[in-house]
Structure formats: structure tokens, C-alpha cells
Short mmCIF file of C-alpha atoms in Angstrom, two decimals:
data_model
loop_
_atom_site.label_atom_id
_atom_site.label_comp_id
_atom_site.label_asym_id
_atom_site.label_seq_id
_atom_site.Cartn_x
_atom_site.Cartn_y
_atom_site.Cartn_z
CA MET C 236 9.29 24.56 -8.66
CA ALA C 237 6.72 22.66 -6.69
CA ASN C 238 5.16 20.86 -8.57
CA LYS C 239 1.56 19.53 -8.54
CA SER C 240 0.89 16.69 -6.99
CA ASP C 241 2.12 17.61 -3.57
CA ARG C 242 0.21 20.19 -3.11
CA LYS C 243 -2.87 18.61 -3.62
CA ASP C 244 -3.75 19.84 0.09
CA ARG C 245 -2.48 23.02 -0.03
CA LYS C 246 -4.65 26.17 0.08
CA PRO C 247 -3.80 28.60 -2.19
CA LEU C 248 -2.62 32.06 -2.23
CA LYS C 249 -4.25 35.24 -2.24
CA LEU C 250 -0.99 37.41 -3.55
CA LYS C 251 -0.11 40.41 -0.93
CA THR C 252 0.84 42.96 -3.69
CA GLY C 253 -0.46 45.85 -3.10
CA SER C 254 2.74 48.30 -1.96
CA PHE C 255 0.39 48.20 1.81
CA ASP C 256 -0.37 45.21 2.24
CA ARG C 257 3.56 44.41 1.84
CA ASN C 258 4.69 47.26 3.96
CA ALA C 259 3.11 46.08 6.81
CA ALA C 260 4.05 42.71 6.86
CA MET C 261 7.39 42.87 6.28
CA ALA C 262 7.22 45.77 9.12
CA ARG C 263 5.45 43.40 10.98
CA MET C 264 7.93 40.70 10.71
CA GLY C 265 11.09 42.98 11.78
CA VAL C 266 8.64 44.44 14.74
CA MET C 267 8.92 40.33 15.89
CA ALA C 268 11.89 39.78 14.87
CA GLY C 269 13.35 41.82 16.72
CA ALA C 270 11.55 41.47 20.16
CA SER C 271 12.29 38.01 19.37
CA PHE C 272 16.33 38.74 20.04
CA ALA C 273 16.20 41.74 22.76
CA GLY C 274 13.54 38.26 24.81
CA HIS C 275 16.41 35.28 24.39
CA THR C 276 19.06 37.85 24.85
CA LEU C 277 17.91 38.73 27.99
CA GLY C 278 17.14 34.74 29.04
CA ASN C 279 20.43 34.31 28.11
CA MET C 280 21.91 36.67 30.70
CA PHE C 281 21.43 33.55 33.65
CA ARG C 282 22.23 30.84 31.56
CA SER C 283 26.11 28.26 32.05
CA LYS C 284 27.77 29.40 28.79
CA GLU C 285 26.91 25.49 27.16
CA GLY C 286 23.06 26.44 28.22
CA LYS C 287 23.27 30.05 25.69
CA GLU C 288 25.09 27.04 23.21
CA ARG C 289 21.89 25.57 22.50
CA ARG C 290 19.54 27.93 23.26
CA ASN C 291 21.36 29.93 20.68
CA ARG C 292 20.94 27.31 18.21
CA GLU C 293 17.48 27.12 19.31
CA PHE C 294 17.27 30.63 18.82
CA TYR C 295 18.47 30.39 15.26
CA VAL C 296 16.23 26.99 14.33
CA LYS C 297 13.50 29.68 15.45
CA GLN C 298 14.01 32.71 14.21
CA ALA C 299 15.14 30.87 10.81
CA GLN C 300 11.18 28.96 10.85
CA PHE C 301 9.92 32.31 11.38
CA LEU C 302 11.30 33.87 8.69
CA ALA C 303 10.77 30.98 6.14
CA ASP C 304 6.68 30.91 6.51
CA GLU C 305 6.39 34.96 6.36
CA LEU C 306 8.56 35.27 3.18
CA GLY C 307 5.57 31.82 1.76
CA GLN C 308 2.93 33.74 2.78
CA LEU C 309 4.91 36.70 1.25
CA LYS C 310 6.25 35.41 -2.09
CA GLY C 311 7.83 37.80 -4.73
CA SER C 312 11.31 38.97 -4.64
CA VAL C 313 11.41 37.90 -0.98
CA MET C 314 11.06 34.77 -0.52
CA LYS C 315 13.45 35.01 -3.53
CA VAL C 316 16.41 36.78 -0.98
CA GLY C 317 15.61 34.04 1.68
CA GLN C 318 16.39 31.27 -0.92
CA MET C 319 19.48 32.49 -1.97
CA LEU C 320 20.43 33.41 1.84
CA SER C 321 20.43 29.60 2.05
CA VAL C 322 22.90 29.09 -0.56
CA TYR C 323 24.88 32.22 0.11
CA GLY C 324 24.79 31.77 3.83
CA GLN C 325 26.29 28.65 4.28
CA TYR C 326 29.76 30.92 3.94
CA PHE C 327 29.36 32.94 7.15
CA MET C 328 24.93 31.51 8.77
CA PRO C 329 24.16 28.87 11.29
CA PRO C 330 23.59 25.89 10.28
CA GLU C 331 20.66 25.55 12.46
CA ALA C 332 18.80 28.66 9.88
CA ILE C 333 21.08 27.48 6.35
CA GLU C 334 18.73 23.95 6.74
CA VAL C 335 14.47 26.15 7.56
CA LEU C 336 15.95 28.33 4.94
CA ARG C 337 16.29 25.65 3.04
CA SER C 338 12.54 24.65 3.05
CA LEU C 339 12.10 27.26 0.97
CA GLN C 340 13.92 26.72 -2.53
CA ASP C 341 10.82 23.57 -2.64
CA ASP C 342 7.84 23.75 -0.80
CA SER C 343 5.73 27.03 -2.72
CA PRO C 344 2.51 27.59 -2.12
CA PRO C 345 -0.02 27.78 -6.00
CA VAL C 346 -1.56 31.50 -6.39
CA ALA C 347 -5.10 30.99 -7.05
CA TRP C 348 -6.37 31.70 -10.75
CA GLY C 349 -8.90 34.16 -9.84
CA GLU C 350 -5.63 35.94 -8.53
CA LEU C 351 -3.72 35.51 -11.74
CA GLN C 352 -6.25 35.45 -14.67
CA PRO C 353 -6.53 39.33 -14.92
CA VAL C 354 -3.52 39.49 -15.01
CA VAL C 355 -2.76 36.60 -17.68
CA ALA C 356 -6.10 38.63 -19.83
CA GLU C 357 -4.27 41.99 -19.07
CA ARG C 358 -0.70 41.56 -20.49
CA LEU C 359 -1.90 39.19 -23.24
CA GLY C 360 -4.47 40.31 -24.72
CA LYS C 361 -8.48 39.36 -25.05
CA LYS C 362 -7.31 37.81 -28.83
CA ARG C 363 -4.31 35.61 -28.13
CA LEU C 364 -5.63 34.75 -24.53
CA ALA C 365 -8.75 33.01 -26.24
CA GLU C 366 -6.54 30.71 -28.09
CA LEU C 367 -5.27 28.50 -25.26
CA GLU C 368 -7.23 26.90 -22.61
CA ILE C 369 -5.78 27.03 -19.69
CA ASP C 370 -5.35 24.92 -16.52
CA PRO C 371 -6.53 27.06 -13.16
CA GLU C 372 -4.57 24.34 -11.15
CA PRO C 373 0.20 25.79 -12.02
CA MET C 374 1.62 22.50 -12.72
CA ALA C 375 3.97 24.58 -10.55
CA ALA C 376 4.68 27.32 -8.07
CA ALA C 377 7.75 28.88 -7.01
CA SER C 378 8.87 32.26 -5.91
CA LEU C 379 8.86 34.66 -8.84
CA GLY C 380 5.50 33.30 -10.42
CA GLN C 381 4.01 29.85 -12.04
CA VAL C 382 3.57 27.59 -14.67
CA HIS C 383 -0.39 25.97 -15.78
CA ARG C 384 0.14 23.70 -18.54
CA ALA C 385 -2.85 24.58 -21.79
CA THR C 386 -3.53 23.89 -24.16
CA ARG C 387 -4.03 25.52 -28.39
CA LYS C 388 -8.47 25.42 -29.09
CA SER C 389 -6.99 25.31 -32.75
CA ASP C 390 -4.57 22.23 -32.88
CA GLY C 391 -4.90 21.07 -30.13
CA LEU C 392 -0.64 21.57 -28.84
CA GLU C 393 0.05 20.86 -25.24
CA LEU C 394 1.65 23.99 -23.80
CA CYS C 395 3.71 25.99 -20.51
CA VAL C 396 2.00 29.15 -19.10
CA LYS C 397 4.80 30.50 -17.40
CA ILE C 398 3.51 33.12 -15.46
CA GLN C 399 5.18 36.65 -13.05
CA TYR C 400 3.83 37.59 -10.01
CA PRO C 401 1.42 40.98 -10.22
CA ARG C 402 4.11 43.48 -9.49
CA LEU C 403 6.61 41.97 -9.21
CA ALA C 404 9.65 43.59 -10.29
CA ASP C 405 8.48 47.09 -9.09
CA ALA C 406 8.63 45.38 -5.67
CA ILE C 407 12.20 44.25 -5.42
CA ASP C 408 15.19 47.13 -4.87
CA SER C 409 12.13 48.12 -2.05
CA ASP C 410 12.12 44.48 -0.29
CA ILE C 411 15.41 44.12 -0.36
CA ARG C 412 16.48 46.99 1.68
CA THR C 413 13.15 46.70 3.63
CA LEU C 414 14.22 42.68 3.81
CA THR C 415 17.68 43.06 4.59
CA GLN C 416 17.20 44.89 8.18
CA ILE C 417 15.01 42.45 9.22
CA VAL C 418 17.74 39.53 8.67
CA ARG C 419 20.11 42.03 10.80
CA LEU C 420 17.82 42.31 13.91
CA ALA C 421 16.64 38.20 14.13
CA ARG C 422 20.26 38.76 13.94
CA LEU C 423 21.04 35.32 11.40
CA VAL C 424 24.20 36.94 10.49
CA PRO C 425 27.30 37.82 12.08
CA LYS C 426 28.41 41.37 13.39
CA GLY C 427 30.11 42.98 10.92
CA MET C 428 28.65 41.57 7.74
CA GLU C 429 28.92 43.59 5.13
CA LEU C 430 25.58 42.46 3.97
CA ASN C 431 24.61 45.20 1.52
CA ALA C 432 26.92 43.54 -0.57
CA ILE C 433 25.75 40.30 -0.83
CA MET C 434 22.03 41.97 -1.08
CA GLU C 435 23.29 43.80 -4.43
CA GLU C 436 24.22 40.37 -6.06
CA VAL C 437 21.18 38.88 -4.92
CA ARG C 438 19.19 42.07 -6.44
CA GLU C 439 21.39 40.85 -9.45
CA MET C 440 20.06 37.96 -9.54
CA ILE C 441 16.37 38.27 -8.74
CA TYR C 442 16.26 40.51 -12.05
CA ARG C 443 17.45 38.36 -14.14
CA GLU C 444 15.64 35.68 -13.31
CA VAL C 445 12.09 39.02 -13.78
CA ASP C 446 13.40 38.89 -17.71
CA TYR C 447 11.32 36.72 -19.31
CA ASP C 448 12.49 37.88 -23.09
CA ARG C 449 16.36 36.57 -21.62
CA GLU C 450 14.96 33.24 -20.57
CA LEU C 451 13.14 32.84 -24.26
CA ARG C 452 16.79 33.83 -25.58
CA MET C 453 18.46 31.10 -22.68
CA THR C 454 16.05 28.67 -24.21
CA ARG C 455 16.38 29.34 -27.73
CA GLU C 456 20.51 29.33 -27.08
CA PHE C 457 20.45 26.15 -25.42
CA SER C 458 18.07 24.71 -28.08
CA THR C 459 21.44 25.65 -30.75
CA ARG C 460 23.38 24.60 -29.10
CA LEU C 461 22.22 20.59 -27.79
CA GLU C 462 19.94 20.37 -31.41
CA GLY C 463 21.83 17.02 -32.50
CA ASP C 464 22.57 15.13 -29.39
CA ASP C 465 19.77 13.08 -28.40
CA ARG C 466 20.14 12.89 -24.58
CA TYR C 467 18.44 16.24 -24.52
CA VAL C 468 14.91 17.32 -25.26
CA VAL C 469 14.68 20.89 -24.38
CA PRO C 470 11.21 23.10 -24.98
CA GLN C 471 10.50 24.26 -27.85
CA VAL C 472 9.21 29.07 -27.50
CA PHE C 473 5.94 30.49 -28.62
CA PRO C 474 6.44 34.23 -29.04
CA GLU C 475 3.46 34.62 -30.37
CA TYR C 476 2.55 34.26 -26.59
CA SER C 477 5.44 36.02 -24.58
CA THR C 478 5.62 38.74 -22.57
CA GLU C 479 7.83 40.63 -20.67
CA THR C 480 6.57 38.56 -17.76
CA VAL C 481 4.86 35.50 -19.41
CA LEU C 482 6.77 32.58 -20.99
CA VAL C 483 4.82 29.93 -23.16
CA THR C 484 6.71 26.86 -24.34
CA SER C 485 6.19 22.79 -26.05
CA TYR C 486 4.61 20.98 -23.01
CA GLU C 487 7.55 18.27 -22.45
CA ALA C 488 5.83 14.59 -20.15
CA ALA C 489 8.56 13.86 -18.46
CA HIS C 490 8.40 12.07 -14.66
CA HIS C 491 10.50 12.94 -12.48
CA VAL C 492 14.60 12.15 -11.55
CA GLN C 493 12.74 10.26 -8.16
CA SER C 494 9.47 9.15 -9.45
CA GLU C 495 9.48 5.26 -8.64
CA THR C 496 9.66 4.71 -12.24
CA VAL C 497 13.31 6.24 -13.21
CA GLN C 498 14.18 4.61 -8.98
CA ASN C 499 13.01 1.20 -11.04
CA LEU C 500 15.53 1.86 -14.23
CA ASP C 501 18.22 -1.00 -14.39
CA GLN C 502 21.84 -0.37 -12.94
CA PRO C 503 23.34 0.83 -17.09
CA ARG C 504 20.28 3.10 -17.67
CA ARG C 505 20.83 4.97 -14.78
CA ASP C 506 24.50 4.67 -15.60
CA ALA C 507 23.59 6.56 -18.78
CA LEU C 508 21.41 9.15 -17.23
CA GLY C 509 24.56 10.38 -15.04
CA LYS C 510 26.82 10.05 -17.56
CA SER C 511 23.68 12.76 -19.43
CA ALA C 512 23.80 14.56 -16.89
CA LEU C 513 27.80 15.08 -15.83
CA ASP C 514 29.14 15.35 -19.80
CA LEU C 515 26.18 18.88 -19.74
CA PHE C 516 27.27 20.59 -16.86
CA PHE C 517 30.78 19.75 -18.18
CA ARG C 518 30.42 21.35 -21.51
CA GLU C 519 28.33 24.79 -20.24
CA PHE C 520 30.91 25.24 -18.14
CA PHE C 521 34.52 24.47 -19.57
CA VAL C 522 32.72 24.89 -23.76
CA TRP C 523 30.42 27.39 -23.60
CA GLY C 524 30.51 29.10 -20.35
CA ILE C 525 27.26 29.58 -20.07
CA VAL C 526 25.86 27.78 -16.82
CA GLN C 527 21.83 26.71 -15.85
CA THR C 528 23.39 27.00 -12.48
CA ASP C 529 19.04 26.21 -10.72
CA PRO C 530 20.23 22.38 -9.62
CA HIS C 531 15.89 22.14 -8.62
CA PHE C 532 15.10 18.03 -9.52
CA GLY C 533 12.46 19.64 -10.99
CA ASN C 534 14.20 21.62 -13.89
CA TYR C 535 15.78 18.25 -15.03
CA LYS C 536 13.13 15.66 -15.80
CA ILE C 537 13.52 12.35 -16.94
CA ARG C 538 11.57 11.17 -20.47
CA LEU C 539 12.71 6.79 -21.21
CA ARG C 540 12.25 5.81 -24.69
CA ASP C 541 11.94 1.58 -25.74
CA GLU C 542 14.90 2.95 -29.26
CA GLY C 543 17.73 6.10 -28.59
CA PRO C 544 19.54 7.62 -25.45
CA ASP C 545 17.13 8.00 -22.12
CA GLN C 546 16.45 11.72 -22.35
CA MET C 547 16.69 15.06 -19.86
CA VAL C 548 14.40 17.04 -20.75
CA LEU C 549 15.64 20.61 -19.58
CA LEU C 550 14.02 23.32 -18.12
CA ASP C 551 13.13 26.74 -16.43
CA PHE C 552 16.41 29.84 -17.78
CA GLY C 553 15.84 31.73 -15.88
CA ALA C 554 19.08 31.02 -13.60
CA THR C 555 21.31 30.85 -16.77
CA ARG C 556 24.48 32.68 -16.27
CA GLU C 557 27.90 33.26 -18.81
CA PHE C 558 31.22 33.22 -16.89
CA ALA C 559 34.27 35.63 -18.12
CA PRO C 560 36.95 34.55 -19.47
CA ARG C 561 39.14 35.54 -17.06
CA PHE C 562 37.08 33.32 -14.21
CA LEU C 563 37.03 30.53 -16.06
CA GLY C 564 40.91 31.02 -16.64
CA SER C 565 41.30 30.45 -13.12
CA TYR C 566 39.06 28.24 -11.79
CA TYR C 567 40.64 25.63 -15.02
CA ASP C 568 43.43 25.91 -12.80
CA VAL C 569 42.08 24.77 -9.56
CA VAL C 570 40.16 21.63 -10.77
CA THR C 571 43.17 21.00 -13.34
CA GLY C 572 45.75 21.91 -10.71
CA ALA C 573 42.96 18.81 -8.31
CA PHE C 574 42.96 16.46 -10.88
CA GLU C 575 46.83 16.53 -11.71
CA LYS C 576 47.78 16.63 -7.56
CA ASP C 577 49.51 20.19 -8.57
CA ALA C 578 48.71 21.65 -5.40
CA LYS C 579 50.85 25.11 -6.19
CA ARG C 580 48.59 25.96 -9.59
CA LEU C 581 45.52 24.70 -7.69
CA ILE C 582 46.35 27.62 -4.80
CA ASP C 583 47.07 29.71 -8.29
CA GLY C 584 44.06 29.54 -9.45
CA ALA C 585 42.26 29.31 -5.76
CA ILE C 586 43.75 33.07 -5.24
CA GLY C 587 42.52 34.01 -8.87
CA ILE C 588 39.02 33.52 -8.40
CA ASN C 589 39.37 35.25 -4.89
CA LEU C 590 38.32 31.79 -2.83
CA LEU C 591 42.16 32.08 -0.73
CA ARG C 592 44.25 35.53 -0.01
CA ARG C 593 47.86 35.30 -1.05
CA ASP C 594 48.93 36.53 2.40
CA SER C 595 47.50 33.40 3.35
CA PRO C 596 50.42 30.77 6.50
CA GLN C 597 51.42 28.57 4.62
CA HIS C 598 49.63 25.92 5.98
CA VAL C 599 47.02 27.78 5.15
CA PHE C 600 47.92 26.96 1.45
CA ASP C 601 48.25 23.36 2.13
CA ALA C 602 45.39 22.34 3.82
CA PHE C 603 43.42 23.60 0.80
CA ALA C 604 45.11 22.05 -1.96
CA LYS C 605 44.17 18.80 0.24
CA VAL C 606 41.05 19.40 0.47
CA GLY C 607 41.03 20.64 -2.96
CA MET C 608 42.55 17.52 -4.29
CA LEU C 609 40.11 15.96 -2.02
CA MET C 610 37.29 17.30 -3.60
CA ILE C 611 38.20 15.37 -6.99
CA GLU C 612 37.80 12.28 -5.04
CA PRO C 613 35.23 10.55 -8.38
CA PHE C 614 37.75 11.93 -11.14
CA SER C 615 40.94 10.35 -9.47
CA ASP C 616 42.21 6.88 -10.17
CA ASP C 617 43.22 6.29 -5.87
CA ALA C 618 39.26 7.02 -4.37
CA PRO C 619 38.64 4.48 -1.75
CA ASP C 620 38.10 0.90 -3.06
CA GLU C 621 34.86 0.18 -1.06
CA LEU C 622 34.03 3.88 -3.17
CA THR C 623 34.60 1.70 -6.46
CA THR C 624 33.36 -0.83 -8.56
CA PRO C 625 35.77 -4.35 -9.87
CA ASP C 626 35.48 -2.25 -13.14
CA GLY C 627 37.16 1.57 -11.18
CA ALA C 628 33.68 2.91 -12.02
CA TYR C 629 33.14 5.13 -9.20
CA ARG C 630 29.65 4.87 -6.77
CA TRP C 631 28.55 7.75 -6.13
CA GLY C 632 25.45 6.53 -4.51
CA GLU C 633 27.40 5.19 -1.87
CA SER C 634 30.00 8.10 -1.14
CA ASP C 635 29.78 9.99 1.56
CA LEU C 636 32.10 12.67 0.23
CA PRO C 637 30.44 16.04 1.15
CA PHE C 638 30.40 15.00 4.06
CA ARG C 639 34.59 14.19 4.11
CA VAL C 640 35.12 17.44 3.03
CA SER C 641 32.74 19.49 5.55
CA ARG C 642 35.26 17.46 8.19
CA ALA C 643 38.59 18.30 6.56
CA VAL C 644 38.27 21.89 6.06
CA SER C 645 36.56 21.80 10.07
CA ASP C 646 40.48 20.01 11.72
CA ALA C 647 42.23 22.03 9.10
CA ALA C 648 40.83 25.24 10.69
CA ILE C 649 41.74 27.49 7.21
CA SER C 650 37.79 28.69 7.01
CA ARG C 651 39.05 31.60 8.86
CA TRP C 652 41.57 32.35 6.03
CA PHE C 653 38.78 31.31 3.10
CA ARG C 654 37.19 34.77 1.77
CA ILE C 655 32.87 34.83 1.30
CA PRO C 656 33.19 33.90 -2.54
CA PRO C 657 31.94 35.91 -5.27
CA ARG C 658 28.97 35.03 -6.77
CA GLU C 659 29.82 33.46 -9.72
CA ILE C 660 31.73 30.86 -7.34
CA VAL C 661 28.45 30.81 -5.54
CA PHE C 662 26.04 29.61 -7.71
CA LEU C 663 28.52 27.55 -10.60
CA HIS C 664 29.21 25.32 -7.36
CA ARG C 665 25.52 25.71 -6.21
CA ARG C 666 24.67 23.79 -9.71
CA MET C 667 27.56 21.78 -9.23
CA GLY C 668 26.47 20.34 -5.74
CA GLY C 669 23.21 19.54 -7.62
CA VAL C 670 24.81 17.38 -10.50
CA PHE C 671 26.37 15.55 -7.96
CA VAL C 672 22.97 14.54 -5.98
CA LEU C 673 21.89 13.70 -8.76
CA LEU C 674 24.09 11.41 -9.53
CA ALA C 675 23.87 9.99 -5.35
CA VAL C 676 19.85 10.10 -6.18
CA LEU C 677 20.87 7.96 -9.56
CA ASP C 678 22.50 5.51 -7.39
CA ALA C 679 25.45 6.12 -10.71
CA GLU C 680 27.99 4.47 -11.01
CA ILE C 681 30.82 5.48 -13.17
CA ASP C 682 34.49 6.14 -13.83
CA ALA C 683 34.85 9.63 -15.45
CA ARG C 684 38.32 10.39 -14.78
CA ASP C 685 38.38 10.00 -19.00
CA MET C 686 35.65 12.56 -19.61
CA LEU C 687 36.99 15.17 -16.99
CA ALA C 688 39.83 14.77 -19.23
CA SER C 689 38.22 14.97 -22.26
CA TYR C 690 37.24 19.16 -21.61
CA LEU C 691 40.78 19.42 -19.23
CA TYR C 692 43.01 18.76 -22.26
CA ARG C 693 40.31 20.23 -25.74
CA GLU C 694 42.47 22.15 -28.23
CA THR C 695 40.29 25.60 -27.70
CA GLU C 696 39.40 25.85 -23.62
CA VAL C 697 35.82 27.65 -23.46
CA ASP C 698 34.73 28.92 -26.53
CA PRO C 699 34.40 32.45 -28.01
CA GLU C 700 31.31 32.33 -29.11
CA ARG C 701 28.70 33.90 -25.89
CA ALA C 702 24.72 33.85 -25.59
CA GLY C 703 23.62 37.37 -26.02
#
């Protein structure tokens, strides 16, 4: 979610929640996207090959920017689809378009309190609402809702009130059908791409994120599982103020990871926070099989303490996913194969999670194994000398590993043999990448080989208990 300080000069939106307003706006998007492509195609008829390639790149940026601007005004599920396309699209969309759509992740203007106050009054009831003093200026705003700080009048307790935008859930199905056509008209996906299947997965994800009852349960689940570990803080939930579309939790004061306060911490404290972030991810995946898959820095804030370890304040569990034991077993083989430099185990695991086709030629298997072993570099015993400290810690802030992995895939010419991964992998890698970026932002120096090994070689690889 975009935070309060980032939006001081941004004009609040008037929500287009009525069916007429939304349908008219989306029809306009479709007409303009189609007309833009027709003009682009006509212009390319008279350009050289180099000119066409340059103009194609410019066209993708223009189309994606148009889509991002329009979705940002509409809010709701259409904007969330744009965000998710930036996650899925890395496997099939032009890089220029991905960069623009990624702007939707963090850059969401708020909705005016005058638009939401009557909605909150109706959802909570006048008696409950009267017990709270709600700040009309939102703390954070996103595509599906926004968060306001509040005080309980009876005891001064500070709270956070998460409000889902009105009539949002009712529009999800029609929004996705219409946006699927617009994305096709804008030519942002390759011809022949099975876009409907991707959109269906996005649809299921959005329904999960607008289920505030489930988010309340998942918040409680993480709180219970992390109870007693003072490295982490999970907000308390207040069911008496919560409904299907309003979620109230305790307010937890903390710093943004990119704040000057956190960036100026000494190396040992930053390293400890990095270890906490990495250990949490490993525990979620290898032990619980339950992963909070949204890596937005606003969901992982830092509370500094004079005594005891600094803490990670964990927020927003709407994107929590549960992973099936069969998937976990195959992915475990991928990671263990890379860790042990066992190419056969790595490849068998990749086939098991549908990353590779079993009928791929041997050179594809060899190249994929090489890439997999490169990806585990921070946990290996042979990382480049320039990326390790004298005592063997990996220097996350200095690493260009994502670039080298991307280049290795391109150089091996194996991309066409990859399948578009199933949603489990897409959202798992989304969170994994977020952890790696967090460690880089902290400029952490960590020897995490033993930490990963402790999870790979546990007696019980997957916790049989599952959240409800």
C-alpha cells in the first residue's frame, strides 16, 4: 500500500463504483487501446526492421502506461489485475510493459473519506462506529481498499481500520472479463497466449484477498504460530469491529525498512534483521506450508528496541497461500538438488512442479540445472570472493545475482522450453524475490548456508497441521 507521507500532495479519488461509470470507463479503454494498435500497425508498414523494433518498444510502453493510468483511477479488481499482470507477465509480456505495470504495486492514490464514511457506518453500525475516532486521512491506500488510523474512545487504544472499497466484490467477474479483452486489444500478450487461464488464477487470488474473514483467521494463525518468538510482531485482531469488508487490528508503530533510521543501523543489527526475514520465509514454506506471498515493504516494518532483538512487524495477511504437500515435495527436491549440486534431483523436481517439460532435450536440462545452482549462490560454499566477507558471509547489497540469472537463461536459449509456471510458483517466487530485495536494501552480510540446511534436513519436512 502507498503510505501516508507519499500522498500529501495527491488529490483523493472519487470512486467509480457504479456499473455505468465503470463500464463506460472500461469501454473507453478498449476503444482507445484498439485504435492505438491500429495506428501503430499502419505506421510500421513504412519503417525499417530497426525502426519497427524501436517503435514496438515505444508502443508497449505507451500502451502499458495508458492501461496503468486508467486502472489507477478505477481502483478495485481491475487495478489489482494490472498488478498481477506485472507478476505473471514477466514470463510472456514485453519487459517495457512490465516495468510500467509494476508502478501499480506502490502508486495508488487514496479515496476521499467522504466517499467511505457512509460505507463504514453502514458496515459497522452506528453504535460500533461511535466507539471509534477515525482519522479521515488514510495511512495507506491500495487497489482493493485503504487503511485509516483510529482510537477507541473508551481506553485510547490505537487501532487500524482496513476498509474494502464499496461494491468491489460484486464487480470482480465482469471486470476481469472486460479487462481480458482490453489486454488483448492492447496487444500486451503474445498472439495465441491462453490468457483466460491466467485471468482465472488472478480471479481466485482477488477473491481470496477481499475475504476479510479469511484474513482475520490468517492473522490469528500467524500470531499463534509466532507466539513466543520476540523477533516478530503480529497485530491483534478485533472481531467485534470487523465484518466481511472491514478489518480492525491493533496499530503497531514501526519504521519502514528504507527509512533513514533503519538504514543507519550498524551492520550487526541489519544482519540480525536480515536473518529474521530469511528465517521467517523458510519457516513459512518448509515447515508450515503457509506463505504470506505479498512482499511489499509496507507489510514488513521494523521496530527498534533498546533491549532484546529488533523486531519485524508483520502486516496484511490477505495474500496468504497454502501449498499442497505434493508441490512442497517437488519444490523441496529443486532446492535440495541445487544445494547438493545434484542435477538429476533438481531436474526431477522442476518437472514435478511443471517448470520443465519431461520431453525437453538434454541440453535444456543441463542449462536449467546450471541456472538453478546459480540461483542458490547466497547459500553455497563457492560464492564469488567479491561477494563474500572474510568470514564467509554473503554480501547481499553488492550482489547482481538477479541480472546474472536472467543473462544465464537468455544465453542458454532455454526460455522457449519453460512453461508458464502454475500460480503456486508465481506467488512463491514473488515472495522469495521480495525477501532477497529486503536483504539487499538492508545491505545484510549473512552466512545462511547452515540456516537453509537446517530446514532442508529436518526430520519432518512439512508441518502436517494446516490453517483453516
